[in-house]
Coordinates of C-alpha atoms in Angstrom, one line a residue:
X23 CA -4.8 -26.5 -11.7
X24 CA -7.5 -24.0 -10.4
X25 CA -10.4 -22.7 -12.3
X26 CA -10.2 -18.8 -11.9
X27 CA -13.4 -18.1 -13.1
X28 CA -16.6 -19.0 -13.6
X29 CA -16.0 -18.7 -17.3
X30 CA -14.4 -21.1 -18.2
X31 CA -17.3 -23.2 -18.3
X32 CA -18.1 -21.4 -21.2
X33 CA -15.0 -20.9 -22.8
X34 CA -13.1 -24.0 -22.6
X35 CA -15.5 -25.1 -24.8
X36 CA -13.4 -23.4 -27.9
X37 CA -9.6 -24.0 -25.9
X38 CA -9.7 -21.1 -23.9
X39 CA -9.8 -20.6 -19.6
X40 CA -8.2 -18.9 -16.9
X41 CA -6.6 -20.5 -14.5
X42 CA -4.0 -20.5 -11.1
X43 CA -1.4 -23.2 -11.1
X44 CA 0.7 -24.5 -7.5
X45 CA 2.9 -27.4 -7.0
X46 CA 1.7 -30.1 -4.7
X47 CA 4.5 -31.9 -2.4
X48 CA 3.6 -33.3 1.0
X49 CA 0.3 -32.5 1.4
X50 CA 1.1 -29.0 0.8
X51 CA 0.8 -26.1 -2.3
X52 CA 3.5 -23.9 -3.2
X53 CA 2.3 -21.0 -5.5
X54 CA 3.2 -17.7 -7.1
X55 CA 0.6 -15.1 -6.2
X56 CA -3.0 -16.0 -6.4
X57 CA -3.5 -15.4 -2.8
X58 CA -5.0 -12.9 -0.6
X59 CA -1.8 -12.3 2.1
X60 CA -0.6 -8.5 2.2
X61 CA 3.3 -9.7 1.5
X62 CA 3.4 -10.7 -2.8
X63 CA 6.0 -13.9 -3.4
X64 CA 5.5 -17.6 -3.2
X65 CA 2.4 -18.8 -0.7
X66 CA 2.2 -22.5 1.0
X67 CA -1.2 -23.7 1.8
X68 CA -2.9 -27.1 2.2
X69 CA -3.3 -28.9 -0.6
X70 CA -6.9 -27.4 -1.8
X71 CA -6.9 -24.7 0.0
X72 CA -5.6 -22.0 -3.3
X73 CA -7.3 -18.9 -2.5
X74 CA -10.7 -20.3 -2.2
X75 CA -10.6 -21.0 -5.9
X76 CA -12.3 -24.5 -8.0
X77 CA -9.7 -27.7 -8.3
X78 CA -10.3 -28.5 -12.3
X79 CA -7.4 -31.4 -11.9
X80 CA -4.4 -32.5 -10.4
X81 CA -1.6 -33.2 -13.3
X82 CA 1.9 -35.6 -12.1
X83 CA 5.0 -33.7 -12.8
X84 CA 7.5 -35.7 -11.4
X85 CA 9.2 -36.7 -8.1
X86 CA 11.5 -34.7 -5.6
X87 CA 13.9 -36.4 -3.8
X88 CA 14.0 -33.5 -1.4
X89 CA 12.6 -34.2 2.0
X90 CA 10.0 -31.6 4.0
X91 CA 12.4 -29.8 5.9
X92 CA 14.7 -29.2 2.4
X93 CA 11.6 -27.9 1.1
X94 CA 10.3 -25.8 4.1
X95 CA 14.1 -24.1 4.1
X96 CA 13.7 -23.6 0.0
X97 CA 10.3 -22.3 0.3
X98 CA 11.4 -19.7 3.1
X99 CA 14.2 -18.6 0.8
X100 CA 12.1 -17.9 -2.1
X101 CA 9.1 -16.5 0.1

C-alpha cells in the first residue's frame, strides 16, 4: 500500500488517506493504473518501484501456486 499524498499524514489521523494498492509476487508489482506509461491497463514494476510514490506497508494476502511464467502469460493477457 502506497501513500498518494502527502496528506495523509494529516488525515489519517481521523481514519482518512489516499492511497495506490499492487500485488507483490516474485519480486514484482502488478497494478491497476497509478502509473505514468501512455497505454491505461495493469502495469508490472519492481517491487517498490509504484510510480515513484511512498511504501506505507506491505499487507500478506495469501499464496499463489502459480509459477513466474503462469503469471507473466496472465499478466500479458490482462495488460
Amino acid at each position: 500500500m502506497y501513500h498518494v499524498t502527502s496528506l495523509n499524514k494529516g488525515i489519517e489521523i481521523v481514519g482518512l488517506g489516499f492511497y495506490h494498492t499492487s500485488v507483490g509476487i516474485y519480486g514484482l508489482e502488478l497494478s491497476y493504473g497509478g502509473h505514468s506509461y501512455d497505454s491505461p491497463g495493469t502495469v508490472v514494476v519492481y517491487k517498490g518501484n509504484s510510480a515513484g510514490l511512498t511504501l506505507k506497508e506491505t499487507i500478506a494476502v495469501g499464496t499463489t501456486y502459480f509459477d513466474i511464467e503462469e503469471i507473466n502469460n496472465i499478466t500479458e493477457y490482462f495488460g
